[in-house]
Short mmCIF file of C-alpha atoms in Angstrom, two decimals:
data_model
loop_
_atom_site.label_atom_id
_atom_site.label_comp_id
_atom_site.label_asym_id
_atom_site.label_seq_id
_atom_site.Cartn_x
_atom_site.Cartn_y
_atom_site.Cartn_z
CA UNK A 1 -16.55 9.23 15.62
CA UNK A 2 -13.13 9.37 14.29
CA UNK A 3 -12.07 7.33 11.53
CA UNK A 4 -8.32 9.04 11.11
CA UNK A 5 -6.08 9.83 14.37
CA UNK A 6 -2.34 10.75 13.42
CA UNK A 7 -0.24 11.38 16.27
CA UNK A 8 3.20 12.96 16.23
CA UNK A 9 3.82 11.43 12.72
CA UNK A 10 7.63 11.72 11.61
CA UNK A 11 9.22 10.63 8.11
CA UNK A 12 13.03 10.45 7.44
CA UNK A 13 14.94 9.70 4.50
CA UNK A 14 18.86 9.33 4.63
CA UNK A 15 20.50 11.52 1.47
CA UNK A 16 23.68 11.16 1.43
CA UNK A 17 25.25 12.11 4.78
CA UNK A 18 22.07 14.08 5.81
CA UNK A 19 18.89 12.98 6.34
CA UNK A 20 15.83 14.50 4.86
CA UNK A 21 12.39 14.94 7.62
CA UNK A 22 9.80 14.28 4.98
CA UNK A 23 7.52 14.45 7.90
CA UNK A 24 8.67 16.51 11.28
CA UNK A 25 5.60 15.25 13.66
CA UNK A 26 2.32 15.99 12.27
CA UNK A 27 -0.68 15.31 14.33
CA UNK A 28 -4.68 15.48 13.29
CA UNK A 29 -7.54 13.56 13.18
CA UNK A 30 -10.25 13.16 10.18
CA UNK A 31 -14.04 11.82 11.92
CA UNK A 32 -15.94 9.63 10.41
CA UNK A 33 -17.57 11.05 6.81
CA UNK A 34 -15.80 14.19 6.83
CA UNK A 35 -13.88 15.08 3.20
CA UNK A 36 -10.32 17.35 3.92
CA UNK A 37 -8.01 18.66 0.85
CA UNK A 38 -4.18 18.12 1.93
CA UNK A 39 -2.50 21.27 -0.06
CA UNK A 40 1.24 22.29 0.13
CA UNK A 41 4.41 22.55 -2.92
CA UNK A 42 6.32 20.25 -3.75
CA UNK A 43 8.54 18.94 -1.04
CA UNK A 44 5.81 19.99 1.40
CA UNK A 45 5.40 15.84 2.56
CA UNK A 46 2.00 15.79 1.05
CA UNK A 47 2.91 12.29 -0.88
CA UNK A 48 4.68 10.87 2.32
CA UNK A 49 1.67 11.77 4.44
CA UNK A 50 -0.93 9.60 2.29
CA UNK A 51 1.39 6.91 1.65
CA UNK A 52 2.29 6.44 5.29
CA UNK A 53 -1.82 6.70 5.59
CA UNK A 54 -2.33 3.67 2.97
CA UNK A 55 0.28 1.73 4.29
CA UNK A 56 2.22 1.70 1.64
CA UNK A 57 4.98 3.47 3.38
CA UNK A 58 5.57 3.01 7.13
CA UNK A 59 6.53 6.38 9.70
CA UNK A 60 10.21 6.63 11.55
CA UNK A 61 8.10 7.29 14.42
CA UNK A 62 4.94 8.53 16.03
CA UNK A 63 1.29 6.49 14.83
CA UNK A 64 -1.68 6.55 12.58
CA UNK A 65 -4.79 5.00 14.47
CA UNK A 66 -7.36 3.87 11.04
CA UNK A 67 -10.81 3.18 12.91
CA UNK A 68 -8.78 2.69 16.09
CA UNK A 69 -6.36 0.44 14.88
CA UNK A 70 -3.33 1.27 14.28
CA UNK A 71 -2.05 -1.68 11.27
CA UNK A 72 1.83 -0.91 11.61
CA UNK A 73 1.33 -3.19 14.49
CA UNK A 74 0.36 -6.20 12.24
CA UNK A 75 2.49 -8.12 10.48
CA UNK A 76 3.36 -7.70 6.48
CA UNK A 77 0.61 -9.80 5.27
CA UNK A 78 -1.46 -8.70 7.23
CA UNK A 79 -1.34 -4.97 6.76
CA UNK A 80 -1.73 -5.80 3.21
CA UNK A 81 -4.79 -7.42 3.85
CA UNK A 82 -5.55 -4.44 5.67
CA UNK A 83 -5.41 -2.19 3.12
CA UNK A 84 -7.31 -3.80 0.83
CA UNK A 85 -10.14 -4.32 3.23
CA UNK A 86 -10.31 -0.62 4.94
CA UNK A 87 -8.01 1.70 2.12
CA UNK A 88 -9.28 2.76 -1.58
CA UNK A 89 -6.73 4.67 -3.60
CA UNK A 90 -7.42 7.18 -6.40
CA UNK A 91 -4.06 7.56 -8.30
CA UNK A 92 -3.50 10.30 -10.36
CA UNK A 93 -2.64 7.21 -13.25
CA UNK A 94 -5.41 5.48 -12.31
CA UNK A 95 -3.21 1.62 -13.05
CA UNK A 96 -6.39 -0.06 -14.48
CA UNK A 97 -5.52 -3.14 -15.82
CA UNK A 98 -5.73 -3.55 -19.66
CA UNK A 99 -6.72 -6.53 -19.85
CA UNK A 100 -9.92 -6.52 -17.93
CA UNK A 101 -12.49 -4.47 -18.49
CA UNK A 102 -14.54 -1.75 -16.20
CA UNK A 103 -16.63 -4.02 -14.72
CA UNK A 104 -13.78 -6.65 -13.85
CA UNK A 105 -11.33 -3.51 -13.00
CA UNK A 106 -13.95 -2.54 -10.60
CA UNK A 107 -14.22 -5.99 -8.88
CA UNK A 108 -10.33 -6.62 -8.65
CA UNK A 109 -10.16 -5.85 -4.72
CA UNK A 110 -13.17 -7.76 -4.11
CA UNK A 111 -11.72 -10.80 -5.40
CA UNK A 112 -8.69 -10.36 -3.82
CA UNK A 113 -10.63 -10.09 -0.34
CA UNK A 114 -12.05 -13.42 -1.08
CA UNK A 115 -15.59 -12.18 -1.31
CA UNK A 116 -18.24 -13.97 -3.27
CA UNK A 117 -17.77 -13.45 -7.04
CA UNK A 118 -21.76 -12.66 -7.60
CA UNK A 119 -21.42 -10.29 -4.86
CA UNK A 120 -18.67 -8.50 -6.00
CA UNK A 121 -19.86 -8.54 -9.67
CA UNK A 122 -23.28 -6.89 -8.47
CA UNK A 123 -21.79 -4.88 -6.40
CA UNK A 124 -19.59 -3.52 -9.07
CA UNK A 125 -22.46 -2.99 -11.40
CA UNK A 126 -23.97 -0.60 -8.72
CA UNK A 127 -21.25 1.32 -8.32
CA UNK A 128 -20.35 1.77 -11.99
CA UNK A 129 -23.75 2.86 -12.32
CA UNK A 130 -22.73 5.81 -9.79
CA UNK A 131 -20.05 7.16 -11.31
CA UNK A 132 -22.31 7.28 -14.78
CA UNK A 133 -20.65 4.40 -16.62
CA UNK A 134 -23.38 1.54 -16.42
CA UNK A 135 -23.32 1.55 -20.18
CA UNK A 136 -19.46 0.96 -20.10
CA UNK A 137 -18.65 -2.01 -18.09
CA UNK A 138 -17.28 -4.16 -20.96
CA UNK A 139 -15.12 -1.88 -22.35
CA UNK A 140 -11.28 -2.34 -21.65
CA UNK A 141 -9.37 0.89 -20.64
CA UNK A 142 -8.13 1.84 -23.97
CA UNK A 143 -11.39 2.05 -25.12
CA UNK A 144 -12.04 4.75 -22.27
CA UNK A 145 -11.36 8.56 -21.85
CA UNK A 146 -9.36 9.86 -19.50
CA UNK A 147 -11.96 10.89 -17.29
CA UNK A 148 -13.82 7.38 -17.62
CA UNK A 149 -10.66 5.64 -16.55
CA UNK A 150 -10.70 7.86 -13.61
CA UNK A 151 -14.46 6.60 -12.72
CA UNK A 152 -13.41 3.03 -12.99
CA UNK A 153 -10.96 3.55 -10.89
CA UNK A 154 -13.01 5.43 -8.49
CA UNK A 155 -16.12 2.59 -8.16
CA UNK A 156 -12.98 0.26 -7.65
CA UNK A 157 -11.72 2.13 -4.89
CA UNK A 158 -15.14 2.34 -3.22
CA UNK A 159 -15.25 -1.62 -3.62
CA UNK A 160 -14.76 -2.89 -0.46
CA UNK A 161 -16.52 -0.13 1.80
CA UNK A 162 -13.28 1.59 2.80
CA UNK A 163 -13.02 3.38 6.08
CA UNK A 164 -10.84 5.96 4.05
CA UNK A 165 -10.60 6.77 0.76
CA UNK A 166 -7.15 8.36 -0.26
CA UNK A 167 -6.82 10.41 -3.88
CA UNK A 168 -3.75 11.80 -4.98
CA UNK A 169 -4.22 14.42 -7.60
CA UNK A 170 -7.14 12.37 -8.84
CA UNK A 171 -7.88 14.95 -11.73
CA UNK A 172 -4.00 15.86 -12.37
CA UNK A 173 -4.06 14.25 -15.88
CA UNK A 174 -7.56 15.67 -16.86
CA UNK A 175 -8.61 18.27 -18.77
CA UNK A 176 -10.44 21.25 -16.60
CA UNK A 177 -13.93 19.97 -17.92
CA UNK A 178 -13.49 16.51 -16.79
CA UNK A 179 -11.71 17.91 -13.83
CA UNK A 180 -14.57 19.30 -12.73
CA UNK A 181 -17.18 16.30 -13.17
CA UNK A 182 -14.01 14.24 -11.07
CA UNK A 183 -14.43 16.86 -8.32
CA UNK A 184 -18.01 16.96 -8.54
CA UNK A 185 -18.31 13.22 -8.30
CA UNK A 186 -16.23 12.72 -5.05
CA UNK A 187 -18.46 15.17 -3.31
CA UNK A 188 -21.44 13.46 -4.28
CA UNK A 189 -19.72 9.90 -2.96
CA UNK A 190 -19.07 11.44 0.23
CA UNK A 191 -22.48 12.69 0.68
CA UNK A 192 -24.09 9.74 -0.67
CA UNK A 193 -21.84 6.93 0.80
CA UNK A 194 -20.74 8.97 4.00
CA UNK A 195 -17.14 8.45 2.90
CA UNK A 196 -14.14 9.58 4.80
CA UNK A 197 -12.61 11.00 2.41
CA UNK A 198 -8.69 12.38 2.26
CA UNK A 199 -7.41 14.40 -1.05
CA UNK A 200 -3.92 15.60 -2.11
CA UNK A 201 -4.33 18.26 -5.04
CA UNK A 202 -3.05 21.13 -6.42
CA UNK A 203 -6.24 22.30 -7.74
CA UNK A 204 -6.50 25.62 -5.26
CA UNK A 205 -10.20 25.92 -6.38
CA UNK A 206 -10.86 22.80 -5.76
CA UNK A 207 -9.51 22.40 -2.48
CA UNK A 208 -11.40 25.84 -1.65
CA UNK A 209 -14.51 24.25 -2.27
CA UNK A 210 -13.68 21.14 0.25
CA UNK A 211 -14.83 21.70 3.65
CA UNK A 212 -11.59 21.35 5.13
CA UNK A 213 -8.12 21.95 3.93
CA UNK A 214 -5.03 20.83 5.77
CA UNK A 215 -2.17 22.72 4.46
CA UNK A 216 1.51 21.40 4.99
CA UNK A 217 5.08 23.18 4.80
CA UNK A 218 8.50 21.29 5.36
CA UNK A 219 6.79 18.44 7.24
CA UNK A 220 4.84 20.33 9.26
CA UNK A 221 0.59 21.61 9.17
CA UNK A 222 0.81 25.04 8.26
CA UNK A 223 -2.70 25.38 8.70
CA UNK A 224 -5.81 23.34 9.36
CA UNK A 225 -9.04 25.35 7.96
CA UNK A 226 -12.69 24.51 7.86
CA UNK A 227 -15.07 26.44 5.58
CA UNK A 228 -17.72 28.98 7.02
#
């Protein structure tokens, strides 16, 4: 099944007296569980790409289809509440929010969905538990390393049983070690939770060891690889 269909997907910015194609019609589609690295340089219109994909940024023209709907359609509100409900984000800050600890970090977009507060809470628990920080949920961020804050952030994204889960340069502020166990722990979500999963990074090895790599170049797919 297809969880991701992008069709003819265009981006412009206005600089100045020119205007800038971010995006210059990209079209692909992601099914249901699979995990893809988005590589390019800077400039390439990684960013644009999985901002226009979370909603947080809409296209100048052409569609993105999330589980067959497309939520550009809606209106404001309600492709806010789309993205909470369907869309976890992995930030490369992770914008955990010092006053709450892990376990209320994690539950943030549950609340916000409206769900039941003992669901969310043992939901939370579960999934702090799979990203090896069980023995963590009451401490607050600054009493976290870098790569913890990055796992908190992670079980939060996974939340609300996303249809995609988006990661920009999730390990870009980690040290290679705790790159690694950041890499290592989004594989193991995708096989364990079937996660669709979508990753910009600059990490070449680890986008070599993703199954598929989409590779973009002035707005446009370069290349779109699977592994052997």
């Amino acid at each position: 099944m297809i969880a991701v269909q992008v069709e003819s997907l265009r981006k412009s910015y206005q600089v100045g007296e020119g205007v800038l194609n971010a995006l210059a019609g990209v079209s692909f589609k992601i099914h249901k569980g699979e995990v893809v690295a988005v590589v390019g340089e800077s400039g390439s219109g990684k960013s644009t790409l999985l901002h226009i994909l979370g909603t947080l940024d809409s296209p100048t023209s052409g569609k993105i289809l999330i589980d067959g709907k497309n939520p550009f359609e809606k209106k404001d509100k309600s492709v806010s509440t789309f993205r909470n409900l369907h869309i976890g984000f992995v930030f490369q800050h992770n914008n955990l929010l010092p006053e709450f600890n892990a376990l209320e970090n994690t539950m943030m977009p549950g609340l916000i969905a409206g769900f039941s507060e003992k669901k969310v809470r043992e939901k939370a628990k579960v999934l702090l538990d799979k990203v090896g920080l069980a023995k963590r949920e009451s401490h607050f961020p600054s009493q976290l390393s870098g790569g913890e804050q990055q796992r908190v952030a992670i079980a939060r994204s996974l939340i609300n049983d996303p249809i995609l889960l988006l990661a920009d340069e999730p390990s870009g502020n980690l040290d290679s070690k705790n790159a690694s166990h950041i890499h290592a722990l989004f594989k193991e979500i995708n096989l364990s939770l079937k996660s669709t999963v979508l990753v910009v990074t600059h990490n070449k090895e680890f986008a070599a060891s993703l199954p598929r790599r989409i590779s973009l170049r002035d707005g446009l797919i370069l290349s779109d690889e699977q592994s052997s």
